[in-house]
Short mmCIF file of C-alpha atoms in Angstrom, two decimals:
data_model
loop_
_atom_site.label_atom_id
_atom_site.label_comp_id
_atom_site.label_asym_id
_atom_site.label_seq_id
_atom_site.Cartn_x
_atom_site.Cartn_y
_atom_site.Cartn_z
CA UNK A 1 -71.31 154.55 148.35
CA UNK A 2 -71.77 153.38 151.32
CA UNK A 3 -75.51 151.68 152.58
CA UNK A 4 -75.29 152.56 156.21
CA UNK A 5 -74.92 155.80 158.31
CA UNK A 6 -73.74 155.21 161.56
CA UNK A 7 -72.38 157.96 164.76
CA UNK A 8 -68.72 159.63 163.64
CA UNK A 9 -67.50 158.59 167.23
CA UNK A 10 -69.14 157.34 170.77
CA UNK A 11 -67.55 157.08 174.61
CA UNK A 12 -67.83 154.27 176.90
CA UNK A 13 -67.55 153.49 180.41
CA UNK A 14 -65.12 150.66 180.95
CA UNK A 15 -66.77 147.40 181.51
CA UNK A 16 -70.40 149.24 180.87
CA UNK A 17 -71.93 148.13 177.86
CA UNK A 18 -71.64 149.82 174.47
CA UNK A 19 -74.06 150.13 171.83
CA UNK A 20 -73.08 151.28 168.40
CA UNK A 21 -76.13 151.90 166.26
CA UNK A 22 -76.26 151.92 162.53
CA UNK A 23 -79.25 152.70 160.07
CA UNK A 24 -79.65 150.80 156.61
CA UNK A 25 -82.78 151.84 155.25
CA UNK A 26 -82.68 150.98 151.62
CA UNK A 27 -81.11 147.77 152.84
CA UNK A 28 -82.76 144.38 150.06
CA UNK A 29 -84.08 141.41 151.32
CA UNK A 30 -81.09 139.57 150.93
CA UNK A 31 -78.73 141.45 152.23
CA UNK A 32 -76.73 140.76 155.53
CA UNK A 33 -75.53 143.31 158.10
CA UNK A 34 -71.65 142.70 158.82
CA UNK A 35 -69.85 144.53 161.63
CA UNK A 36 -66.06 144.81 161.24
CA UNK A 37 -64.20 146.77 163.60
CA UNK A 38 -60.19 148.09 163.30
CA UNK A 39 -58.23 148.71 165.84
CA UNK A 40 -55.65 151.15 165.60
CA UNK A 41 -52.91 150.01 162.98
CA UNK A 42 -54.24 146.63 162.29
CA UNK A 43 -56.82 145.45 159.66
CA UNK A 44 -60.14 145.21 159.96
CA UNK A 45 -61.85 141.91 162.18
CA UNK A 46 -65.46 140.22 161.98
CA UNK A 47 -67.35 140.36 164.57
CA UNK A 48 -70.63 139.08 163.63
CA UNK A 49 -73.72 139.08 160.76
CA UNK A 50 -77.14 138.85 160.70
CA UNK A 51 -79.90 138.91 158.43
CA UNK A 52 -83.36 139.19 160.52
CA UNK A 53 -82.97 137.96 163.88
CA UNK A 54 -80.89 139.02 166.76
CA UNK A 55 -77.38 137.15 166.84
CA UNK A 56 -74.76 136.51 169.51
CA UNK A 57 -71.50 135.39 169.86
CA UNK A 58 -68.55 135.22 171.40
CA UNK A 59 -67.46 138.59 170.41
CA UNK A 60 -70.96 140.81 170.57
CA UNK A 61 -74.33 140.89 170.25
CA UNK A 62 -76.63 141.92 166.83
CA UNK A 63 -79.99 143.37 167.11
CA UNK A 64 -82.05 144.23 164.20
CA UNK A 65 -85.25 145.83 164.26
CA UNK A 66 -87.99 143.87 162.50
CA UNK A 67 -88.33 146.21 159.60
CA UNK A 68 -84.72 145.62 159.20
CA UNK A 69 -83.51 149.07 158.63
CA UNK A 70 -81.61 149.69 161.44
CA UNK A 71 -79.30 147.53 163.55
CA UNK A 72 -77.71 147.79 167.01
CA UNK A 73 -73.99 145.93 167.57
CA UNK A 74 -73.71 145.53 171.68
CA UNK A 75 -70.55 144.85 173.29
CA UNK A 76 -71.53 143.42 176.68
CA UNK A 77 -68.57 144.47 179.19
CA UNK A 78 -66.53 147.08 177.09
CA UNK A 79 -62.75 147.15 177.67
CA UNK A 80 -60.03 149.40 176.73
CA UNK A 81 -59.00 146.64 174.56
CA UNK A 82 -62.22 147.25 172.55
CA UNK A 83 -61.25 150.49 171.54
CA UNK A 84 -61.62 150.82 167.92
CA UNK A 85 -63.44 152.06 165.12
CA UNK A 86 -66.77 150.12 164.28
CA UNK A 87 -67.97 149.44 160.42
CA UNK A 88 -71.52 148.45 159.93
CA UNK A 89 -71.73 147.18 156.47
CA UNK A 90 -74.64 145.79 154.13
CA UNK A 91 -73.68 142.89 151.60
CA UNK A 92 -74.77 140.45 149.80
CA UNK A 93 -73.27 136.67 150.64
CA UNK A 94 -70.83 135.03 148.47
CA UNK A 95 -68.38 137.20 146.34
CA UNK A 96 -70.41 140.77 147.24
CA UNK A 97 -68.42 143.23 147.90
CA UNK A 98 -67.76 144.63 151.11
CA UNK A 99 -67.93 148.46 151.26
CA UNK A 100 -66.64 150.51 154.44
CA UNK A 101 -68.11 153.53 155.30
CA UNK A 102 -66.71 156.32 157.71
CA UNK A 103 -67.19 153.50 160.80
CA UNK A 104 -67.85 154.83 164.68
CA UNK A 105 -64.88 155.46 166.62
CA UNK A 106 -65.42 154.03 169.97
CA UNK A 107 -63.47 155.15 172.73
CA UNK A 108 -63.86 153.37 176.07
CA UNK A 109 -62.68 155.30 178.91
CA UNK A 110 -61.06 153.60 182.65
CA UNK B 1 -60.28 131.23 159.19
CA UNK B 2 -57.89 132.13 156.26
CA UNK B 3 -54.42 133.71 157.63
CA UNK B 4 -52.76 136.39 155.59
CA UNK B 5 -49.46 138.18 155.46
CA UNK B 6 -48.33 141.19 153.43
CA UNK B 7 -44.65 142.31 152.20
CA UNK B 8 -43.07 144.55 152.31
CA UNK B 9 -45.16 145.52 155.67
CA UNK B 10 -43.96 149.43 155.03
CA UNK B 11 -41.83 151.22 152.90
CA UNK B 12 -40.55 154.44 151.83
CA UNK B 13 -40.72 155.16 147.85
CA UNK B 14 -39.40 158.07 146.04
CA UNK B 15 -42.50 159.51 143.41
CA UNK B 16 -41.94 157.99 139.95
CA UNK B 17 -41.38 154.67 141.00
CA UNK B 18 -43.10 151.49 141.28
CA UNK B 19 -43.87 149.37 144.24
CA UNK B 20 -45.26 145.99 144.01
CA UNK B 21 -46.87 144.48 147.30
CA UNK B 22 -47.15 140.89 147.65
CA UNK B 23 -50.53 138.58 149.31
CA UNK B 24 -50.22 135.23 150.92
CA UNK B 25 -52.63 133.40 152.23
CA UNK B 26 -52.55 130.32 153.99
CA UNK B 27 -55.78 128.37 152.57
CA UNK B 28 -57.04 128.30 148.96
CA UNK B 29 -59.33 131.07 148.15
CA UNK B 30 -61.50 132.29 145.06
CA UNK B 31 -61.94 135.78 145.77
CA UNK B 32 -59.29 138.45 146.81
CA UNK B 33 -59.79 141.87 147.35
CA UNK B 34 -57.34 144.96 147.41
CA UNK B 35 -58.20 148.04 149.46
CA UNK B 36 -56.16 151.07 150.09
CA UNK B 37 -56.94 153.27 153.37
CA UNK B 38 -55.38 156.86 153.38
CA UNK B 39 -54.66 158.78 156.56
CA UNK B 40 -56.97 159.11 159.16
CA UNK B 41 -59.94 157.74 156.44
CA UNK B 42 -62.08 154.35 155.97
CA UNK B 43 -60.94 151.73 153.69
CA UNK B 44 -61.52 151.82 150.00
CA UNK B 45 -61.78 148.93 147.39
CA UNK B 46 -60.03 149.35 144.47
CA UNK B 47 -59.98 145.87 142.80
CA UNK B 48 -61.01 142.09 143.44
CA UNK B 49 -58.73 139.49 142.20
CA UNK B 50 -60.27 136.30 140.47
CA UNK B 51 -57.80 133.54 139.96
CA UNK B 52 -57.49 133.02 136.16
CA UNK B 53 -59.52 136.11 135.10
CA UNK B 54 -58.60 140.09 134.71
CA UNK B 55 -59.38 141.71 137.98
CA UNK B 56 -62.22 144.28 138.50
CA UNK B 57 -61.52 147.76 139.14
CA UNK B 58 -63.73 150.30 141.25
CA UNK B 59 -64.56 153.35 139.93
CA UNK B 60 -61.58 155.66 140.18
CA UNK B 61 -58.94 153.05 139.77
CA UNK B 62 -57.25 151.74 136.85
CA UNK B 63 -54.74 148.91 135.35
CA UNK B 64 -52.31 150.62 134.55
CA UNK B 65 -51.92 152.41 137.96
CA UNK B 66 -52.57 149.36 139.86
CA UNK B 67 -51.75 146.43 138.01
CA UNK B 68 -53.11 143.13 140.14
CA UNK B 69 -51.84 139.57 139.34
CA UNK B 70 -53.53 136.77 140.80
CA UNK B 71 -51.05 133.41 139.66
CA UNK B 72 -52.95 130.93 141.82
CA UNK B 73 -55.51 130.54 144.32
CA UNK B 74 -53.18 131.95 147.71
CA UNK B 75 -51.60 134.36 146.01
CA UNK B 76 -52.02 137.68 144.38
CA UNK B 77 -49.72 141.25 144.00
CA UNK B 78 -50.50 145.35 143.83
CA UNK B 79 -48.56 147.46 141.85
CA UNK B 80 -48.45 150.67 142.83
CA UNK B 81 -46.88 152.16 139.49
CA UNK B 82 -45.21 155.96 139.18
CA UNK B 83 -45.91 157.02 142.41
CA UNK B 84 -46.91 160.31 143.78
CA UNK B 85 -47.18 161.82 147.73
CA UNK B 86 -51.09 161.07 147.15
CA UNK B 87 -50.54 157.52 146.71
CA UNK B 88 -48.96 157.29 150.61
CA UNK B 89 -51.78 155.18 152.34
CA UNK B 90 -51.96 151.64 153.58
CA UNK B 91 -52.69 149.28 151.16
CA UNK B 92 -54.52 145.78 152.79
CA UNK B 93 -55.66 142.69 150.97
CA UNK B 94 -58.69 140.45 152.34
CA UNK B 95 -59.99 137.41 151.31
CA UNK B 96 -63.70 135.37 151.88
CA UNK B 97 -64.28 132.86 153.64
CA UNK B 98 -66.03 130.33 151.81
CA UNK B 99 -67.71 128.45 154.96
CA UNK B 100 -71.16 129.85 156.53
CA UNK B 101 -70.03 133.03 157.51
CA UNK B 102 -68.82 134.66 154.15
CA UNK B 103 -66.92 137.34 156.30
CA UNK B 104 -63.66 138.72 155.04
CA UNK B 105 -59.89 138.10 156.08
CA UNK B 106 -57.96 141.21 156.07
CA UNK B 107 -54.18 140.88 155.75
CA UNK B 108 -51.62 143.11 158.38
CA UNK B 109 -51.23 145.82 155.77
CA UNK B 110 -48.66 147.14 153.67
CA UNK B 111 -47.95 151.00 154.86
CA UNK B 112 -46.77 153.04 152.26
CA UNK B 113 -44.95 156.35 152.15
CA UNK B 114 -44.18 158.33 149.07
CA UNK B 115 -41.56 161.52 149.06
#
């Protein structure tokens, strides 16, 4: 089963900023949080990881709270481009395997 | 980042019949990793692929309905074997990346339609 619960789906404002939150409470101490997103009819893309501190790149920005049990992936300037559904997933590094919950369905609106 | 393409990229099977669904990837890679996604759900895993070893089902998945071959290390094929209307789902294969990110490839998908 999956390790994360996140929202079934979530609205945004074009170019507002969208947060997609995602709890992992049993998550280990060696364990990463991945975000993958698909958009409609394609496979699934990385975005970005973390393991304790806040990440950013080109893509998004990862917050994770310090107990590490919940995370926040923040897309800056939300387009209709970024419409998609959102997978916040707990591994391991190296070989783990990579198991997709139900996602968040992000819709971003003109 | 590893580039991977799928064939056939759909078809349309008749039930009782085999389809086998073919993985290329561009870059040598250890681990691949088969996944099926049904209408309107998330992706599951049913296998990884090890070159050179037997591959590892999920729970709920089996050889001898999905047979995997991995030949080398950029290559690897699904069987879907005597099909059924359930078994109409797109079927993707990823791969790891092996630099710092470890984050997963996923191929185009193979979309599959059994009547």
């Amino acid at each position: 089963d999956a390790k994360t619960t996140q929202p079934t789906s979530m609205d945004c404002a074009e170019g507002r900023a969208a947060n997609l939150p995602c709890n992992h409470s049993t998550i280990s101490g060696n364990e990463y949080v991945y975000w993958y997103r698909q958009i409609h009819s394609q496979g699934p893309q990385y975005i970005i990881h973390g393991l304790k501190n806040n990440e950013t790149n080109e893509m998004a920005s990862l917050i994770i709270t310090e107990d590490r049990k919940s995370s926040t992936l923040i897309l800056p300037h939300a387009t209709l481009r970024d419409t998609a559904v959102y997978y916040c997933i707990v591994t391991g590094t190296s070989y783990d395997k990579v198991i997709f919950g139900p996602g968040t369905s992000l819709s971003v609106i003109p | 980042s590893a580039v991977i393409s799928q064939k056939p990229s759909r078809d349309i099977c008749q039930r009782g019949t085999s389809l086998t669904i073919q993985c290329q990837v561009d870059s040598q890679v250890t681990m691949m990793f088969w996944y099926r996604q049904q209408p309107g759900q998330s992706l599951t895993l049913i296998a990884t692929a090890n070159q050179g070893s037997e591959a590892t089902y999920e729970s709920g998945f089996v050889i001898d309905k999905f047979p995997i071959s991995r030949p080398n290390l950029t290559f690897s094929t699904l069987t879907v074997s005597n099909m059924s209307p359930e078994d109409s789902s797109i079927y993707l294969c990823s791969v790891e990346d092996r630099g710092t990110k470890y984050e997963q490839y996923f191929g185009p998908g193979t979309r599959l339609t059994v009547t």
